[in-house]
Coordinates of C-alpha atoms in Angstrom, one line a residue:
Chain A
X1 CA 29.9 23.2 -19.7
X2 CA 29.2 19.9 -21.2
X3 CA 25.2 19.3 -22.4
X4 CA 23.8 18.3 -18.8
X5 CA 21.8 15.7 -20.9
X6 CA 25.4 14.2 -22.0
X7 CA 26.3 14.4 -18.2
X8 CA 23.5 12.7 -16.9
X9 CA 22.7 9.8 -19.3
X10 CA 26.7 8.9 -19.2
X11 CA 26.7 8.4 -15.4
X12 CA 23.6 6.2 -16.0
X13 CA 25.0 4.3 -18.7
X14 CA 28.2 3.8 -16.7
X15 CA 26.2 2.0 -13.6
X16 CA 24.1 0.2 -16.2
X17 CA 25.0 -2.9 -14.4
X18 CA 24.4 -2.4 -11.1
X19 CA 21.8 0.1 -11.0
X20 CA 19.0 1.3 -13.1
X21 CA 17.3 4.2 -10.2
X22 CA 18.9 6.9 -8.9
X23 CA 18.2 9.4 -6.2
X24 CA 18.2 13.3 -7.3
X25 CA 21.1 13.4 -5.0
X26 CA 23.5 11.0 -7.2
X27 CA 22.9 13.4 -10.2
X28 CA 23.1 16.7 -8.4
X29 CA 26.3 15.3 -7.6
X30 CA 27.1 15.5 -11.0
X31 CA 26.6 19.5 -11.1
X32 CA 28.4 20.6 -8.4
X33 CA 29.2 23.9 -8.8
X34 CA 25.2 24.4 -8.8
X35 CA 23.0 24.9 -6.0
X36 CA 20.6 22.2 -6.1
X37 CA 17.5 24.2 -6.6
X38 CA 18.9 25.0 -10.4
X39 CA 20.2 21.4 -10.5
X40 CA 16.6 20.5 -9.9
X41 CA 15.6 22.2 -13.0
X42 CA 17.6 21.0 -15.2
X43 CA 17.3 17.3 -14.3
X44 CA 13.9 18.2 -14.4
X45 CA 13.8 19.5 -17.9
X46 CA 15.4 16.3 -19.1
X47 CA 12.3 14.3 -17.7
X48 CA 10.2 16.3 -19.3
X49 CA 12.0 16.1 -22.9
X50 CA 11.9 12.6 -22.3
X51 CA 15.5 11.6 -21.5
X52 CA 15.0 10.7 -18.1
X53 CA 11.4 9.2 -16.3
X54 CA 10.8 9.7 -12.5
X55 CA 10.0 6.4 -10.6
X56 CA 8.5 6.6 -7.3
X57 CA 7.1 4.3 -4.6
X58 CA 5.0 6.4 -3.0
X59 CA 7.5 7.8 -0.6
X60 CA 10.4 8.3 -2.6
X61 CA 11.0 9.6 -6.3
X62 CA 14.3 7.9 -8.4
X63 CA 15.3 8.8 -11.8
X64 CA 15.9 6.8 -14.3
X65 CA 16.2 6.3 -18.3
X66 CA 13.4 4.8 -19.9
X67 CA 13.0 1.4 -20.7
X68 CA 15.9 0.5 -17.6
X69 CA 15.7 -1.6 -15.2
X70 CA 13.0 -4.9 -14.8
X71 CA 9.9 -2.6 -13.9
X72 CA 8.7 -0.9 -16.9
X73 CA 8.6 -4.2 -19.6
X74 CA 6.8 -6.1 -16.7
X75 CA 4.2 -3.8 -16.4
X76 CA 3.9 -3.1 -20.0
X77 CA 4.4 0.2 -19.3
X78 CA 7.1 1.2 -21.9
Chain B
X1 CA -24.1 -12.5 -7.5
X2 CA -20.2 -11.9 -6.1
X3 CA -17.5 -12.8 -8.5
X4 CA -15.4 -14.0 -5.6
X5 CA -16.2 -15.6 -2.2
X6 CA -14.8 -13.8 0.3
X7 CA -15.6 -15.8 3.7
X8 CA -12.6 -14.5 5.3
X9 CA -13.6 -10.9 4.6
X10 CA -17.2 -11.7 5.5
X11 CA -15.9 -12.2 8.7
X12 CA -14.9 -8.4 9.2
X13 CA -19.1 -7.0 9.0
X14 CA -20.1 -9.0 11.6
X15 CA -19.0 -6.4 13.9
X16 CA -21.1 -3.2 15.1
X17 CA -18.6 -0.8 13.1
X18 CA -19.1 0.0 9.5
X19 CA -16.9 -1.8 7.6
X20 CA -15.1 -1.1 4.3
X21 CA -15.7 -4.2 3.0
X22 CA -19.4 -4.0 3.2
X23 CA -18.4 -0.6 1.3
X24 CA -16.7 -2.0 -1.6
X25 CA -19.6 -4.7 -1.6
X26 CA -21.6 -2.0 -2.3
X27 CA -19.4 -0.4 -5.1
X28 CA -19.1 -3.8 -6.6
X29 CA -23.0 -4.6 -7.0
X30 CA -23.7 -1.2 -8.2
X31 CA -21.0 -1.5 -11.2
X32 CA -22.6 -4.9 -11.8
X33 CA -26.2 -3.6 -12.0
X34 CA -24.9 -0.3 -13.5
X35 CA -28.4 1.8 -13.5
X36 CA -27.0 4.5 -14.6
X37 CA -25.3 3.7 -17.9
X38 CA -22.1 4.8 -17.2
X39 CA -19.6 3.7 -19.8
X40 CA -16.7 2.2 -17.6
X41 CA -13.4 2.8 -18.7
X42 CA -11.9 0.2 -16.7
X43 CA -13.2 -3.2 -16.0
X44 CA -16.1 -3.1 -14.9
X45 CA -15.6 -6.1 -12.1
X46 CA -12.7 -3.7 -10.4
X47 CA -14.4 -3.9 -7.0
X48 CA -15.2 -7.6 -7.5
X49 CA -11.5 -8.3 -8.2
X50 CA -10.3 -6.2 -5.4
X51 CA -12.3 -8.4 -3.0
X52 CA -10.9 -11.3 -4.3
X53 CA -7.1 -10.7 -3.9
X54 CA -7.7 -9.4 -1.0
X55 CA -9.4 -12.5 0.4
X56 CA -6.3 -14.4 -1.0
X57 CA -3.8 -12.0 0.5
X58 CA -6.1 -12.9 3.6
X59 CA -5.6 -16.8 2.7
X60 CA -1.5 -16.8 2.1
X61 CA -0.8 -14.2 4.7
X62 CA 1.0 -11.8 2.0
X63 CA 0.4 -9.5 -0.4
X64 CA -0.3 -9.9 -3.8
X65 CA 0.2 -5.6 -4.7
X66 CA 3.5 -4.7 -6.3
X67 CA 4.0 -1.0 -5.3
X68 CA 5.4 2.1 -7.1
X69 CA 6.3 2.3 -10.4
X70 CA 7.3 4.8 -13.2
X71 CA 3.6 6.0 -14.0
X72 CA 2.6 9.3 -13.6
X73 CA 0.9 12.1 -16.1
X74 CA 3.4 14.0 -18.4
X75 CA 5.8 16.7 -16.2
X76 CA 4.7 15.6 -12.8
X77 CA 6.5 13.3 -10.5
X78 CA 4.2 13.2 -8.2
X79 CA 0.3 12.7 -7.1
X80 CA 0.1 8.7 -8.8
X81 CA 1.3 6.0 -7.2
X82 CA 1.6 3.0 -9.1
X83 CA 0.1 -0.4 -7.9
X84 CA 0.3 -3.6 -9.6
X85 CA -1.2 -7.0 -9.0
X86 CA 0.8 -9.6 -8.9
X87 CA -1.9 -12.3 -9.8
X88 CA -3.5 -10.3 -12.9
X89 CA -4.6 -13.4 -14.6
X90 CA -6.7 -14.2 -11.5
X91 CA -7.9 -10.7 -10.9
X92 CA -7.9 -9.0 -13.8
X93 CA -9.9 -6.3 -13.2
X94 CA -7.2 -4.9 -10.7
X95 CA -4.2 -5.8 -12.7
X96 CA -2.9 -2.0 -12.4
X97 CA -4.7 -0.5 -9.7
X98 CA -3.0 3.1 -9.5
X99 CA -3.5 5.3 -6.8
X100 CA -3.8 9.3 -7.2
X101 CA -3.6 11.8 -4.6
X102 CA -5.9 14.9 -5.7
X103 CA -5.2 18.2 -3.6
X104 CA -8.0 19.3 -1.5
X105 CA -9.7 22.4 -0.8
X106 CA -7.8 24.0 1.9
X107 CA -10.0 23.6 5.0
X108 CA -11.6 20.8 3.3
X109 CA -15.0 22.5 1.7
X110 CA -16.5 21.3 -0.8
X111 CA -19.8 21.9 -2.6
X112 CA -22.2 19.0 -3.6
X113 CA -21.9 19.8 -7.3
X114 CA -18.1 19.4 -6.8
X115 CA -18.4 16.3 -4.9
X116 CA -20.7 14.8 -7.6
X117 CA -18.6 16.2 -10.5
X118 CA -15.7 14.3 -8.4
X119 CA -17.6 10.9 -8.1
X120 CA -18.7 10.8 -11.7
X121 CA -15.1 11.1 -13.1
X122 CA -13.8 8.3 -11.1
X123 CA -17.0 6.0 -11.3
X124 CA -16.3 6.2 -15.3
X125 CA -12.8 6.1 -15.3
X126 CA -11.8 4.6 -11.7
X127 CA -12.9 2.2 -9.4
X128 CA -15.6 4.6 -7.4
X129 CA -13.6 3.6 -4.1
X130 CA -12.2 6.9 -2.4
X131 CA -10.6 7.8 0.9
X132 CA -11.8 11.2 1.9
X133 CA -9.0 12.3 2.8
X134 CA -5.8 10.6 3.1
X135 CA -3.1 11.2 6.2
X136 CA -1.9 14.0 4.6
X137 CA -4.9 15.7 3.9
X138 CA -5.2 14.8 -0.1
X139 CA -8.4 13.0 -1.5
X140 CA -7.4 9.6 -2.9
X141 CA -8.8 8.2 -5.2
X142 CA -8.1 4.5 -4.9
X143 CA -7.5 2.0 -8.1
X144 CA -7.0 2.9 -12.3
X145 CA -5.6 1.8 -15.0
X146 CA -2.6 4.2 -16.6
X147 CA -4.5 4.8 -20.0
X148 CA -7.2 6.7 -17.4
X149 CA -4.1 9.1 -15.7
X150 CA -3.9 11.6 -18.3
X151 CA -7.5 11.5 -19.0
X152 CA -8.3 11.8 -14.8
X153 CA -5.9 14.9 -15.0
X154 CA -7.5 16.9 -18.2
X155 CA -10.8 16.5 -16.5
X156 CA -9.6 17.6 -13.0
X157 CA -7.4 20.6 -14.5
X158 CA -9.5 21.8 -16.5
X159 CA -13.2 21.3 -15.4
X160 CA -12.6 21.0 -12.3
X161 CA -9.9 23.6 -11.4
X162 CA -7.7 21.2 -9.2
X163 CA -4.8 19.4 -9.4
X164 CA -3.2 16.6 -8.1
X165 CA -1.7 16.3 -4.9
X166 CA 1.6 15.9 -3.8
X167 CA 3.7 12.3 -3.2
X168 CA 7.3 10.5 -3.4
X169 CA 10.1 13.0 -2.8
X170 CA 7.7 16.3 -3.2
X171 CA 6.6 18.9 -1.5
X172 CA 3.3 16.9 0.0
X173 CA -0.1 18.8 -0.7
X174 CA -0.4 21.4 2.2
X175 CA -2.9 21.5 4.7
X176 CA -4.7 23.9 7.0
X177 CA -7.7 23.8 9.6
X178 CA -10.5 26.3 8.6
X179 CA -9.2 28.8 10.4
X180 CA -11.0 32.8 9.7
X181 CA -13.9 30.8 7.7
X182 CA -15.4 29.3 11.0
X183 CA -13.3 29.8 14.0
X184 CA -13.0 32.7 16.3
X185 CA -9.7 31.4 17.4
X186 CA -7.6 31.5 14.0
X187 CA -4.4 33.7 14.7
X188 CA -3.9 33.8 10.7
X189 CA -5.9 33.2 7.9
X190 CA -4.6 29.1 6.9
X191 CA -6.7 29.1 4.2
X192 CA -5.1 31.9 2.8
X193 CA -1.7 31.4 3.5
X194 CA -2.1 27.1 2.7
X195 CA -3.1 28.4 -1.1
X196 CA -0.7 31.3 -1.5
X197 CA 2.3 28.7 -0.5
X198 CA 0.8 26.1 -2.6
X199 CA 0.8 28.1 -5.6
X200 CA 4.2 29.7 -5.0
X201 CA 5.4 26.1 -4.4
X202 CA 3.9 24.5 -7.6
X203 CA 7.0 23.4 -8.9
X204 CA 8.3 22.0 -5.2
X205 CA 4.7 20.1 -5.2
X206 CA 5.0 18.0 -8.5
X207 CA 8.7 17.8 -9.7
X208 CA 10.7 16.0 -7.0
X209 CA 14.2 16.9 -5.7
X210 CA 13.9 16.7 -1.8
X211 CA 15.7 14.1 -0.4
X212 CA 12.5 12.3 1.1
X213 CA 8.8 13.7 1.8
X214 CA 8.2 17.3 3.1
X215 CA 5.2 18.6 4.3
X216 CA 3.6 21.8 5.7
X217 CA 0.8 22.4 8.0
X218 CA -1.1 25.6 8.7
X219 CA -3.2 25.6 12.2
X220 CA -4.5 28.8 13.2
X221 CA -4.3 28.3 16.9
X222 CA -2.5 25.8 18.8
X223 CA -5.4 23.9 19.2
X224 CA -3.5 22.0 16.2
X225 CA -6.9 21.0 14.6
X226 CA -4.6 19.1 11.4
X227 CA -2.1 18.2 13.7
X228 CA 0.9 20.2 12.3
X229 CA 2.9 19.9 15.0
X230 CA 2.9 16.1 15.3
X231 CA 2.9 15.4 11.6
X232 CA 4.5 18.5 9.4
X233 CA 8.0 18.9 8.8
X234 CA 7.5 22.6 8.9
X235 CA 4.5 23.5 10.9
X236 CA 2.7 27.2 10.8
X237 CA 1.1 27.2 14.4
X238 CA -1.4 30.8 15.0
X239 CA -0.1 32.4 18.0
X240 CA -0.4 36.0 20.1
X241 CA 2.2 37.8 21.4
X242 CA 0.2 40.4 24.3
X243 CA -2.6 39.0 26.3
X244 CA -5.6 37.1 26.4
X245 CA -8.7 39.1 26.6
X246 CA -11.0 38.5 29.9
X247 CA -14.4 39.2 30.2
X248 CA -15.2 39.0 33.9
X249 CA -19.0 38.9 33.7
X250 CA -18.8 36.2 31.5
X251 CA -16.3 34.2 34.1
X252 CA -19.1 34.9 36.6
X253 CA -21.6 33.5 34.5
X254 CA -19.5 30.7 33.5
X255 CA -18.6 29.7 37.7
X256 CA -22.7 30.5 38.3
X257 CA -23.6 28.0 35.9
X258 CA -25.4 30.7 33.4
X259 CA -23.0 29.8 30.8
X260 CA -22.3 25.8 30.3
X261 CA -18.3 25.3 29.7
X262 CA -17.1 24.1 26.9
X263 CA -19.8 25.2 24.8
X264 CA -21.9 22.5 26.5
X265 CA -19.8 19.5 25.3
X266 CA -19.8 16.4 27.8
X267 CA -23.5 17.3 28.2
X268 CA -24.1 13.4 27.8
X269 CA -23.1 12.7 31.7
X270 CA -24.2 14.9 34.6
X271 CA -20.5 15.9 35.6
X272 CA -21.7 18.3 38.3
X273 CA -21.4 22.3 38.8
X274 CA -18.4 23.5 36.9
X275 CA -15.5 24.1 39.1
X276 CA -13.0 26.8 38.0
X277 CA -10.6 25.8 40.2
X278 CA -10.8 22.1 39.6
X279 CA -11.5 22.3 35.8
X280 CA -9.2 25.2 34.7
X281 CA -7.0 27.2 37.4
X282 CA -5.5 23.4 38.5
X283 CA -5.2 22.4 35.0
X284 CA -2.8 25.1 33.9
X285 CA 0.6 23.9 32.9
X286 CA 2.6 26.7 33.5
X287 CA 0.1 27.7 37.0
X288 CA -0.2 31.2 35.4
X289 CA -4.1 31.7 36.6
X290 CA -5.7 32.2 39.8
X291 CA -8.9 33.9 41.7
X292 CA -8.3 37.5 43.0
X293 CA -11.5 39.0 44.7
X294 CA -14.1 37.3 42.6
X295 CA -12.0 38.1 39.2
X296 CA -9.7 35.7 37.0
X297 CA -6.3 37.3 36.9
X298 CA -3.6 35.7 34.4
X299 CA 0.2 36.4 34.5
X300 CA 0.3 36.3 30.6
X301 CA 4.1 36.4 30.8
X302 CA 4.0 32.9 31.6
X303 CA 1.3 31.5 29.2
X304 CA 2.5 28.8 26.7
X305 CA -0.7 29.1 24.6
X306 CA -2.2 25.3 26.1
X307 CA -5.5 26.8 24.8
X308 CA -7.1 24.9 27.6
X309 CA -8.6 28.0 29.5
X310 CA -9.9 29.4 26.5
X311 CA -11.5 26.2 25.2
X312 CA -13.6 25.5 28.8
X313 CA -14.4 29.6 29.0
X314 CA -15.0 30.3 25.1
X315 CA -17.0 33.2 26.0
X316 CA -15.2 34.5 28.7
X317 CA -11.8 34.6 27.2
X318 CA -10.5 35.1 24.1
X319 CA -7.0 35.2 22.3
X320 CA -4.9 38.2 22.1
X321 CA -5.0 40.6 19.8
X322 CA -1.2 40.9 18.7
X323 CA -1.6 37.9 16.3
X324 CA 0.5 36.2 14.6
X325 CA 2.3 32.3 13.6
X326 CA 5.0 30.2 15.3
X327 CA 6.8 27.9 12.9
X328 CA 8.0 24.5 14.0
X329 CA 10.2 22.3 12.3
X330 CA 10.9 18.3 12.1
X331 CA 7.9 16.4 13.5
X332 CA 7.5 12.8 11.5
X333 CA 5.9 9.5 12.1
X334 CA 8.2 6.9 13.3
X335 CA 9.5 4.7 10.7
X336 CA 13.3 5.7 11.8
X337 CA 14.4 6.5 14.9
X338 CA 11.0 7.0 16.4
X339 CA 8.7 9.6 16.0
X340 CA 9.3 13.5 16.6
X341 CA 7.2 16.3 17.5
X342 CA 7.8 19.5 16.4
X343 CA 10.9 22.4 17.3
X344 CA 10.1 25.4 17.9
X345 CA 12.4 27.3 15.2
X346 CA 10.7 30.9 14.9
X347 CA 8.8 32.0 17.8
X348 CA 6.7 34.9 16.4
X349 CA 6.2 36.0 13.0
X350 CA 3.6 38.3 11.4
X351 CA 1.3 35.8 8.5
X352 CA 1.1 39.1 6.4
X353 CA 1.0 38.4 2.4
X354 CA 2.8 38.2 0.5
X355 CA 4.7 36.4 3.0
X356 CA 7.8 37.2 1.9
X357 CA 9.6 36.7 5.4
X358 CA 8.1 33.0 6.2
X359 CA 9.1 32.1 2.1
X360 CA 12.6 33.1 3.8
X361 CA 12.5 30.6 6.7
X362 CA 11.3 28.1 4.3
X363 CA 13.7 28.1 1.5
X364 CA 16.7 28.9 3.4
X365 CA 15.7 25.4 5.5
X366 CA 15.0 23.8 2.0
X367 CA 18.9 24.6 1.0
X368 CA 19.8 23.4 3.7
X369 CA 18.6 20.2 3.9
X370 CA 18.8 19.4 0.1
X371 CA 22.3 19.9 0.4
X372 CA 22.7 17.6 3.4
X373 CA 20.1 15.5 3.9
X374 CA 20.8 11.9 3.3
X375 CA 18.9 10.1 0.7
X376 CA 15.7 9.1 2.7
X377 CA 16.5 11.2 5.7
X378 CA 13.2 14.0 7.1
X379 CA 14.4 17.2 8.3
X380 CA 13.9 16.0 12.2
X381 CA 16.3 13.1 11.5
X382 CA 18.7 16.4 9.6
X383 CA 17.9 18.1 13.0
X384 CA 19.0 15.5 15.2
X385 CA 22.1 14.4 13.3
X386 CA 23.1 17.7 12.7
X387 CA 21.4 19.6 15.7
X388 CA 19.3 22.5 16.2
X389 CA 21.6 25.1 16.7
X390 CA 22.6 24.4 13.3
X391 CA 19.2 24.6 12.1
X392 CA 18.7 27.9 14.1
X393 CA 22.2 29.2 12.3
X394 CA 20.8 28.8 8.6
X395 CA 18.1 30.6 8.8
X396 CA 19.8 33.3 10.2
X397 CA 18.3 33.3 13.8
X398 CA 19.7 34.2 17.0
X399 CA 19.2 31.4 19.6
X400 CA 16.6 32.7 21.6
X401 CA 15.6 31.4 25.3
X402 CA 12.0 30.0 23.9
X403 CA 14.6 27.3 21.3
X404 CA 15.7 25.7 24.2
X405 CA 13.2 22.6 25.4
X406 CA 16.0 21.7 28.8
X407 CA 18.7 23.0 30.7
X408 CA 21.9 20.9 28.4
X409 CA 23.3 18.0 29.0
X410 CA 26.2 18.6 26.7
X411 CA 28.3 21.3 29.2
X412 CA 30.1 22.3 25.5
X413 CA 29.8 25.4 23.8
X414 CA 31.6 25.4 20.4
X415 CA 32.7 29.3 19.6
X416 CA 33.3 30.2 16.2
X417 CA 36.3 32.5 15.2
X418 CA 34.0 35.2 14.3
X419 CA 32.4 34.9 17.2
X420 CA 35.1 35.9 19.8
X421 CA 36.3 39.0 20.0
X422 CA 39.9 39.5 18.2
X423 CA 39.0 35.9 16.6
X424 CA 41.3 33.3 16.8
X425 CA 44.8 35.8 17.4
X426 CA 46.2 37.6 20.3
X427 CA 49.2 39.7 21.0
X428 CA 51.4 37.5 23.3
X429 CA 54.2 39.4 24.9
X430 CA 50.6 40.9 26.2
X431 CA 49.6 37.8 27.3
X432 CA 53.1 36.7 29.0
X433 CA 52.9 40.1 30.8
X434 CA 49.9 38.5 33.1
X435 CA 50.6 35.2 32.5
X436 CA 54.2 33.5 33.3
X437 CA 54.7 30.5 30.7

């Protein structure tokens, strides 16, 4: 199997334009022959090594790549 | 002297109740004065400023917070929630004004030095403005900045031997009543069983993969002291499966008027001699009690556990001995489709540690609904779309008479192949032999 880092930060890269969030679902997706629980964990890892940061209103967590999206440079946070 | 004035918000302490903004007032003044030298880590005018947009959110009729955002402390993606002003050159001092969920002690005990030790880390690196305890059970602690998260969590972690709560698409920080510790009416030990689920659930509780929030519940009775059946998506309700225990003399004394029902609540009005008939044998939902020469009789068999008789009569009756849990699943607030209680999913269960069966129940509803749960969808709304029998079928339970709330509506009954005997095939010149074509 492809690096699952590869995996992910393609997809992302590929809806650059229309999307900068994602719900755990869209990159489960991407590991299908997985049950989600281990899909978890290795999406998981990646936030954790840094590829990937969680974003989360309150209710809901996304995913995301760092620096994405409008958010984090208007809040100085990256 | 207040940084802001707030005339609008002045307007909501002239009422008899307390109000929160005569709290935060208070907050505000104290950090002004700041008697006891603590060195602030964020402004220091925090509560000032949060009066002020406030009173301007008051003023225009909207808000001024932005809400959620990508902060958090390192590994977790949960317990923060990110708030933002949207006016920060106005109100500085609230500028980010992050909120974090801590977990509680189950059953919610605390000792002073812990509540002290508590106050001390978030007057110096927080706003001092708390709500003890949050829907869900956690303590919030209510406005930082995101330099103070990771310093918030060291001290919590490691002097403090907590951690923070759950929030966003988590596992959300469980909670139980006090069960054993206080009440004679626990069925299982929540306390217990809340910590040993939280701890095998760590990973559930701060690195999100649910489709949308889940949260457990453990009451020890169905009292429902924390409400699980109205707010948990999986709700651990203390049951008994023989009968309740009946001390006669005590009935007698409780009908004489020697013993004041209801532990001598309502004591404020004179509501006249205590009626058992009126006040308890009327008042059962299933009409399971009645008055047999001078002696309360009950046809347990028909008990639903309304905890009603037991609560007027504490000394007379008590709960069985046979005790166990029921476990419910789906109840949610309303923001979709309108809120849902509770479905009774597994009648009886033993709350034994290590709790291997109920870890069962959960995770095999867990795989279900992270495979098919919509983004944003609770299990109830699952449960609905998909219905209970399908629920029932992935944990591996038999439909049982006690799943079934009303006689259907839906006069369908979908076999499976495996299901029917000789499955989906039959031997037709068999057939034709009864049946002409």
């Amino acid at each position: 199997m492809a690096d699952p880092k590869d995996i992910v930060v393609e997809f992302m890269q590929s809806k650059a334009k229309s999307k900068s969030k994602f719900y755990f679902n869209d990159l489960a997706a991407l590991f299908p022959e997985m049950k989600m629980r281990e899909a978890k964990k290795i999406i998981n890892k990646l936030v954790t090594d840094g590829v990937l940061v969680y974003w989360s209103s309150g209710s809901t967590t996304m995913y995301g790549l760092p620096g994405a999206g409008k958010q984090a440079g208007a809040e100085g946070e990256d | 002297m207040a940084k802001h004035a707030t005339p609008l918000l002045d307007q909501l302490e002239s009422g008899p109740w307390p109000s929160f903004v005569a709290d935060i007032k208070e907050e505000a003044d104290r950090r002004r004065k700041n008697e006891k030298n603590v060195t602030y880590q964020i402004p220091s005018d925090v509560c000032d400023d949060l009066l002020g947009v406030l009173e301007l959110s008051y003023t225009d009729g909207t808000t001024h917070w932005k809400h959620g955002g990508i902060v958090g402390v390192f590994g977790y993606g949960g317990g923060v929630i990110g708030r933002y002003c949207d006016q920060p050159q106005m109100f500085p001092g609230v500028a980010h004004f992050h909120t974090m969920r801590v977990n509680q002690p189950a059953g919610k005990y605390y000792k002073t030095d812990y509540l002290r030790q508590l106050c001390d880390i978030w007057d110096m690196r927080g706003s001092g403005l708390t709500n003890m305890h949050g829907a869900t059970g956690d303590i919030v602690l209510l406005g930082t900045t995101t330099p103070q998260l990771e310093e918030i969590f060291f001290e919590l972690t490691h002097n403090m031997n907590t951690d923070l709560g759950g929030s966003g698409s988590n596992l959300r920080t469980p909670a139980a009543c006090l069960g054993e510790s206080r009440c004679e009416w626990a069925c299982y030990d929540t306390q217990e069983m809340s910590y040993q689920l939280t701890m095998e659930y760590q990973d559930e509780l701060h690195r999100p993969a649910f489709p949308y929030k889940f949260k457990f519940k453990f009451d020890g009775c169905p009292n429902c002291c924390v409400a699980s059946i109205a707010r948990s998506d999986m709700a651990f309700i203390g049951t008994w499966k023989d009968n309740i225990g009946i001390d006669q003399e005590a009935v007698a004394a409780y009908i004489g008027g020697e013993l004041k029902p209801n532990g001598g609540a309502h004591a404020d009005k004179d509501w006249g001699a205590f009626d058992i008939q009126k006040e308890v044998i009327d008042l059962c939902p299933t009409e399971c009690m009645w008055i047999e020469d001078g002696k309360l009789k009950i046809n347990d068999r028909e008990c639903t556990r309304c905890m009603h008789c037991i609560n007027v009569m504490p000394r007379a009756l008590r709960i069985g001995n046979d005790r166990g849990l029921s476990i419910l699943v789906g109840a949610k607030a309303p923001i979709l489709d309108g809120a849902q209680m509770g479905s009774l999913l597994v009648p009886f269960i033993k709350a034994e540690e290590p709790y291997d069966e109920i870890k069962e129940v959960i995770e095999s509803i867990w795989d279900w609904w992270m495979e098919e749960g919509k983004n944003r969808e609770r299990l109830g709304e699952l449960i609905k779309r998909q219905g209970l029998a399908k629920c029932i079928e992935v944990v591996g339970l038999k439909p049982v008479p006690q799943h079934v709330l009303e006689p259907r509506h839906n006069p369908y009954i979908f076999w499976k192949e495996e299901d029917v005997t000789g499955g989906w095939q039959r031997d037709i010149a068999e057939f034709r032999k009864h049946h002409q074509r």
